[in-house]
PDB file of C-alpha atoms and ligand atoms in Angstrom:
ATOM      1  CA  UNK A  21      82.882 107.346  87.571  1.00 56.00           C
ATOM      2  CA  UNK A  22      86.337 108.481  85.732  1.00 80.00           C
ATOM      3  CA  UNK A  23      86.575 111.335  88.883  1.00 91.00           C
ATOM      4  CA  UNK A  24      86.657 108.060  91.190  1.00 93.00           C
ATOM      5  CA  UNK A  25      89.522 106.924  89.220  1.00 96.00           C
ATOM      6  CA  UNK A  26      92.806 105.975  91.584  1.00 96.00           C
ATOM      7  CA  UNK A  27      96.428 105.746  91.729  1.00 96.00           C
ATOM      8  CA  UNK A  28      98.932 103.974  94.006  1.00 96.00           C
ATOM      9  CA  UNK A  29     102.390 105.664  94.275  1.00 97.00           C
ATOM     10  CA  UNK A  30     105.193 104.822  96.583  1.00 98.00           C
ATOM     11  CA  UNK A  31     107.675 107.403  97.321  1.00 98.00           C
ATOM     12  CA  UNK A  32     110.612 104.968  97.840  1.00 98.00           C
ATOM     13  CA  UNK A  33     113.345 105.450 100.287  1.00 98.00           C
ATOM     14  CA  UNK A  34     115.489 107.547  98.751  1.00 98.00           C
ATOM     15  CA  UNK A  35     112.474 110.067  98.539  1.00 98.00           C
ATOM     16  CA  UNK A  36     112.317 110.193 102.441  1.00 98.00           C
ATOM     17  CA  UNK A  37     116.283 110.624 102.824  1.00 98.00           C
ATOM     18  CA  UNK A  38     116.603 113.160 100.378  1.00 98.00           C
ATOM     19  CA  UNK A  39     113.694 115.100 102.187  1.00 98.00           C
ATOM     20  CA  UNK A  40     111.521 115.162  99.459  1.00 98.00           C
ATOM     21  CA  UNK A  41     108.255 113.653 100.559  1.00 98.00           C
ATOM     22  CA  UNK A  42     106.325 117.209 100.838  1.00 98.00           C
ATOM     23  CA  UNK A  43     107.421 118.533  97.609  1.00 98.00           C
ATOM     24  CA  UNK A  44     105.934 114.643  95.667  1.00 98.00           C
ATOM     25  CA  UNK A  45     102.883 115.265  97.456  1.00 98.00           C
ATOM     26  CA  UNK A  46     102.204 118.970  96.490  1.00 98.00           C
ATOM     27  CA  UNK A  47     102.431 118.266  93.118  1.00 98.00           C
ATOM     28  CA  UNK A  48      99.780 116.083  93.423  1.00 98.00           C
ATOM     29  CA  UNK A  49      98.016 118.325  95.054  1.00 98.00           C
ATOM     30  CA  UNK A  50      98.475 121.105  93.035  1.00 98.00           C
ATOM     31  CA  UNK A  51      97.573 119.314  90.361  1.00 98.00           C
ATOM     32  CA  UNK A  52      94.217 118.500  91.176  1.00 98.00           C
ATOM     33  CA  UNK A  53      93.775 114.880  92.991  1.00 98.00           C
ATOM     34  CA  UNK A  54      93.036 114.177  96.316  1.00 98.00           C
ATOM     35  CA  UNK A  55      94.986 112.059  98.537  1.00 98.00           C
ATOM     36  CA  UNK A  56      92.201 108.932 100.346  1.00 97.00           C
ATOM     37  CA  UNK A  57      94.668 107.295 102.052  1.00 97.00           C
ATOM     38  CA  UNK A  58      98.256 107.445 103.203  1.00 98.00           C
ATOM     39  CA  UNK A  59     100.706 105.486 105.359  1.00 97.00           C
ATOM     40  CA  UNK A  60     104.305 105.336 106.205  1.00 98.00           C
ATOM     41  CA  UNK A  61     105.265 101.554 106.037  1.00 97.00           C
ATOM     42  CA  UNK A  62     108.171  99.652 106.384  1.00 97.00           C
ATOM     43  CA  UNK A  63     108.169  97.089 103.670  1.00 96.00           C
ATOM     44  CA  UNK A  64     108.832  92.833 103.813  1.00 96.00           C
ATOM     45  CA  UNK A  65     110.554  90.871 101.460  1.00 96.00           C
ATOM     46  CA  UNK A  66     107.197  88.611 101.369  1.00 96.00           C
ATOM     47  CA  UNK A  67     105.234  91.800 100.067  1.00 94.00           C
ATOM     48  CA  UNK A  68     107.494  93.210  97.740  1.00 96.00           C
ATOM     49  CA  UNK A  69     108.035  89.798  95.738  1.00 95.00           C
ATOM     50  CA  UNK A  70     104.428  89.984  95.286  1.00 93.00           C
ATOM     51  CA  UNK A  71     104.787  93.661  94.370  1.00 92.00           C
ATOM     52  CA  UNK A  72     107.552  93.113  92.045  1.00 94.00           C
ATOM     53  CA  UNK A  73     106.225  89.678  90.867  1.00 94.00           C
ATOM     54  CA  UNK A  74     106.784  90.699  86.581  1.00 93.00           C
ATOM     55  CA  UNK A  75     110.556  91.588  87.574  1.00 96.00           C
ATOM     56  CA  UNK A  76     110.618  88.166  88.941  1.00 96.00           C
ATOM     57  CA  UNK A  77     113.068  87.410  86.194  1.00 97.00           C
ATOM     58  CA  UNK A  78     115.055  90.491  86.206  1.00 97.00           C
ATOM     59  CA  UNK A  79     118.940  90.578  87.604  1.00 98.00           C
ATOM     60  CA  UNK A  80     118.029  93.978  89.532  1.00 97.00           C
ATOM     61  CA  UNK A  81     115.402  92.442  91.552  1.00 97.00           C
ATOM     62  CA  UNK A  82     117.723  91.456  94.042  1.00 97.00           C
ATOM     63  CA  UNK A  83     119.328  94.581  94.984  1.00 97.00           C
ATOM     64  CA  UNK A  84     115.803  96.274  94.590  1.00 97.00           C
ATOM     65  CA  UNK A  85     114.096  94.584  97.238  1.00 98.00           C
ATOM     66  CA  UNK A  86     117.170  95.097  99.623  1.00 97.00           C
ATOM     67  CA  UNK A  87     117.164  98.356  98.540  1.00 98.00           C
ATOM     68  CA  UNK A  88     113.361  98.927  99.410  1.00 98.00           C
ATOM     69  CA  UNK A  89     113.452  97.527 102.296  1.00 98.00           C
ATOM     70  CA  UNK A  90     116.210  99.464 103.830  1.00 97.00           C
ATOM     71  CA  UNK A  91     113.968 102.666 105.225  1.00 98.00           C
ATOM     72  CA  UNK A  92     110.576 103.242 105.534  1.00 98.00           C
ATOM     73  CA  UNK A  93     108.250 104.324 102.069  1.00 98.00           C
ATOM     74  CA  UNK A  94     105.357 106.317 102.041  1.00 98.00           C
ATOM     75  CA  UNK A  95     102.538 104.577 100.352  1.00 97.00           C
ATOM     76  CA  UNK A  96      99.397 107.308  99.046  1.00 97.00           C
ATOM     77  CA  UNK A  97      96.751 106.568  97.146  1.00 97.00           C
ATOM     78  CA  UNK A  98      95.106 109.575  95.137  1.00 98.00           C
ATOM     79  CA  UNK A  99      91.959 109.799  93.820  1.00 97.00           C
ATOM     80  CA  UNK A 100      91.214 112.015  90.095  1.00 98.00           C
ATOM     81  CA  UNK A 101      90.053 111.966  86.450  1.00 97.00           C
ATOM     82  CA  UNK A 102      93.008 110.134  84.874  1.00 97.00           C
ATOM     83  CA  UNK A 103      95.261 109.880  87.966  1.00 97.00           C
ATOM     84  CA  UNK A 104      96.925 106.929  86.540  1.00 97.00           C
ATOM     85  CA  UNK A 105      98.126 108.009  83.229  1.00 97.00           C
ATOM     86  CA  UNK A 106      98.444 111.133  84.171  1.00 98.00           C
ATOM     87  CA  UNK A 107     100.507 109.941  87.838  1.00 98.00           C
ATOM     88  CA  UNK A 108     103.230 108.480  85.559  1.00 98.00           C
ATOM     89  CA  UNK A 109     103.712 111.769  83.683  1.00 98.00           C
ATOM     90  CA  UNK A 110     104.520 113.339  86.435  1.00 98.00           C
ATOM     91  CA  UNK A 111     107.006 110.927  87.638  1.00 98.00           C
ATOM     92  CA  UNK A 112     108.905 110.507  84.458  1.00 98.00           C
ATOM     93  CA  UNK A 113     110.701 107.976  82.647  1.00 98.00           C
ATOM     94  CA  UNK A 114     111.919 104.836  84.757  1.00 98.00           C
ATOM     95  CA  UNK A 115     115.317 105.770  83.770  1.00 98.00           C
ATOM     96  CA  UNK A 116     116.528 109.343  85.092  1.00 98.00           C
ATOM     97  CA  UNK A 117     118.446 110.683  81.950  1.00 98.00           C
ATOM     98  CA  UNK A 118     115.075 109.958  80.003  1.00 98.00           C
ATOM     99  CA  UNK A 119     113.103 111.911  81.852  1.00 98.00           C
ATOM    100  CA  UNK A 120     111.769 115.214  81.153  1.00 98.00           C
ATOM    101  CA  UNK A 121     112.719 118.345  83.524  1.00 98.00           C
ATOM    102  CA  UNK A 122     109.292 119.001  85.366  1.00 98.00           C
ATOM    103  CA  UNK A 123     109.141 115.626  86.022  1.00 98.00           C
ATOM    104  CA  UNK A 124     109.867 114.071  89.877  1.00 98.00           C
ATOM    105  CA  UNK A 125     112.430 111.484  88.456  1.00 98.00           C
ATOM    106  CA  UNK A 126     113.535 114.399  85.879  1.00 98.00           C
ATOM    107  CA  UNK A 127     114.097 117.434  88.643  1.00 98.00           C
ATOM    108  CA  UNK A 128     115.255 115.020  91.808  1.00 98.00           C
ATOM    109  CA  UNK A 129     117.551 112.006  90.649  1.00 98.00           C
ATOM    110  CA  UNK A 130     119.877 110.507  88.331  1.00 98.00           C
ATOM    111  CA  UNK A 131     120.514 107.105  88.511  1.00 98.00           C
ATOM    112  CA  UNK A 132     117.827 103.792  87.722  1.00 98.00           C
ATOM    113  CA  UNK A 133     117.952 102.410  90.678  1.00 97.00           C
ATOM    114  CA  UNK A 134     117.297 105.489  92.980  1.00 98.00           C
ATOM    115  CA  UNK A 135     114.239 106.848  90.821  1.00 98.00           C
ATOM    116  CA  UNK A 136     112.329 108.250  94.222  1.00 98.00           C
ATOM    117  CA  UNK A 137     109.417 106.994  93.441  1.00 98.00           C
ATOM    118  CA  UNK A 138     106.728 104.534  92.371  1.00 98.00           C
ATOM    119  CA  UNK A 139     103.479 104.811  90.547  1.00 97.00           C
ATOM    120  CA  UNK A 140     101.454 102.130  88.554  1.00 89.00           C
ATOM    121  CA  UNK A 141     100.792 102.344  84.762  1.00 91.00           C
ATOM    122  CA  UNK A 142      97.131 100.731  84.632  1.00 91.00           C
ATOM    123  CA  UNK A 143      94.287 101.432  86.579  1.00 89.00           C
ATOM    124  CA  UNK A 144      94.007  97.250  86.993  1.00 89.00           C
ATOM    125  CA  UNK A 145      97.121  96.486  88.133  1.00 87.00           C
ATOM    126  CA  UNK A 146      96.638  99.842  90.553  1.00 86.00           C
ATOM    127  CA  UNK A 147      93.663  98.962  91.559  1.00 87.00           C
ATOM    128  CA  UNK A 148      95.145  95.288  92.662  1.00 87.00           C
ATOM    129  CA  UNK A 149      98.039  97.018  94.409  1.00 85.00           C
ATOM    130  CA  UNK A 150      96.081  99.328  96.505  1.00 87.00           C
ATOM    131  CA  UNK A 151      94.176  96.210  97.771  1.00 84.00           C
TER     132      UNK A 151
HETATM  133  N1  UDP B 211     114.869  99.162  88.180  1.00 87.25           N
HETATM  134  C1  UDP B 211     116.229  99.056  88.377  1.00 87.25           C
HETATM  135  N2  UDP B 211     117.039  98.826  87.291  1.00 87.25           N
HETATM  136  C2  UDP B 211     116.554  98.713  86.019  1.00 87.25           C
HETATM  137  C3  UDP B 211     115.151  98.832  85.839  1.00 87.25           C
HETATM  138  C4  UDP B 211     114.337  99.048  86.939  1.00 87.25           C
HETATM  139  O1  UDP B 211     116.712  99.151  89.500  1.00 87.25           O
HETATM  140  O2  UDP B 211     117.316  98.515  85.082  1.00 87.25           O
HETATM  141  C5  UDP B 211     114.012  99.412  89.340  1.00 87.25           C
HETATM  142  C6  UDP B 211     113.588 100.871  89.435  1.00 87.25           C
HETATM  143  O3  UDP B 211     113.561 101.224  90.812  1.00 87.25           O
HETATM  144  C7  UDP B 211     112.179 100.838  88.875  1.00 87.25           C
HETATM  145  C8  UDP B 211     111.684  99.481  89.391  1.00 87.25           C
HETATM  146  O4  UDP B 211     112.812  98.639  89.243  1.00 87.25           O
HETATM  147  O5  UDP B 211     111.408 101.933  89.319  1.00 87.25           O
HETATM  148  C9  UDP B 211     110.488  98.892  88.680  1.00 87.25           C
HETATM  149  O6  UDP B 211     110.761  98.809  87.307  1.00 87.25           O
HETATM  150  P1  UDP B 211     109.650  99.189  86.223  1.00 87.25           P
HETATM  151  O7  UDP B 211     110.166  98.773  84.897  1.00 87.25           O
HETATM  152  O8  UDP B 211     108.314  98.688  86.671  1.00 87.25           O
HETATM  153  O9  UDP B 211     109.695 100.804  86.270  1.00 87.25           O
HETATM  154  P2  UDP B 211     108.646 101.872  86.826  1.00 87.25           P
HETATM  155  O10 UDP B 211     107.260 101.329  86.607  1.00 87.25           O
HETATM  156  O11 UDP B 211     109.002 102.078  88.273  1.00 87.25           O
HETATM  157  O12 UDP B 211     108.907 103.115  86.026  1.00 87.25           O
HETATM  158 MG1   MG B 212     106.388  99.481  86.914  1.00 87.25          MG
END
């Protein structure tokens, strides 16, 4: 049941500009999940408040959706024992500077609100997202 386990990560669209949509998802692969299903998507504001809905509050989500919805994102949901906890590890810390080199946020960007990419830190609210 745990091998069933899945992940939704978005690589955002920063990710696709800077070319770097191959290398995210050879790491994943490297690492041992298996990608089940994968889309390029151009987002809505509609969807991403609902996405976004616990930053509902915060005075970046403004600029965030704009942000998102500005080029397309790849959306990829992988499949592995402990893909969730073990997704965020390999993206880093939501801040840059805090994240570890070896990490995608610590080898490929510097700055908050350009962190590449996104990946969900329980396998409940993954699971709801990938619905
Ligand atoms: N974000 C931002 N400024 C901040 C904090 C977050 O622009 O001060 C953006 C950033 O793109 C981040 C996203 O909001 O990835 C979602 O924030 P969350 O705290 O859920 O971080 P994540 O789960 O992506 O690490
Ligand atoms: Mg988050």
């Amino acid at each position: 049941m745990a091998n069933s386990e899945r992940t939704f990560i978005a690589i955002k669209p920063d990710g696709l500009q800077c070319s770097l949509v191959g290398e995210i998802i050879k790491r994943f692969e490297q690492k041992g999940f298996r990608p089940i299903a994968m889309k390029l998507i151009q987002t809505s504001e509609d969807l991403l408040k609902e996405h976004y809905i616990d930053l509902k509050d915060r005075p970046f989500l403004a600029g965030l959706l704009k942000y998102m919805q500005s080029w397309p994102v790849v959306v990829i949901v992988w499949e592995g024992l402990n893909v969730v906890k073990t997704g965020r590890v390999m993206l880093g810390e939501t801040n840059p500077p805090d994240s570890k080199l070896g990490t995608i946020r610590g080898d490929f960007c510097i700055q908050v609100g350009r962190n590449i990419i996104h990946g969900k830190d329980s396998v409940e609210s993954a699971e709801k997202e990938i619905g």
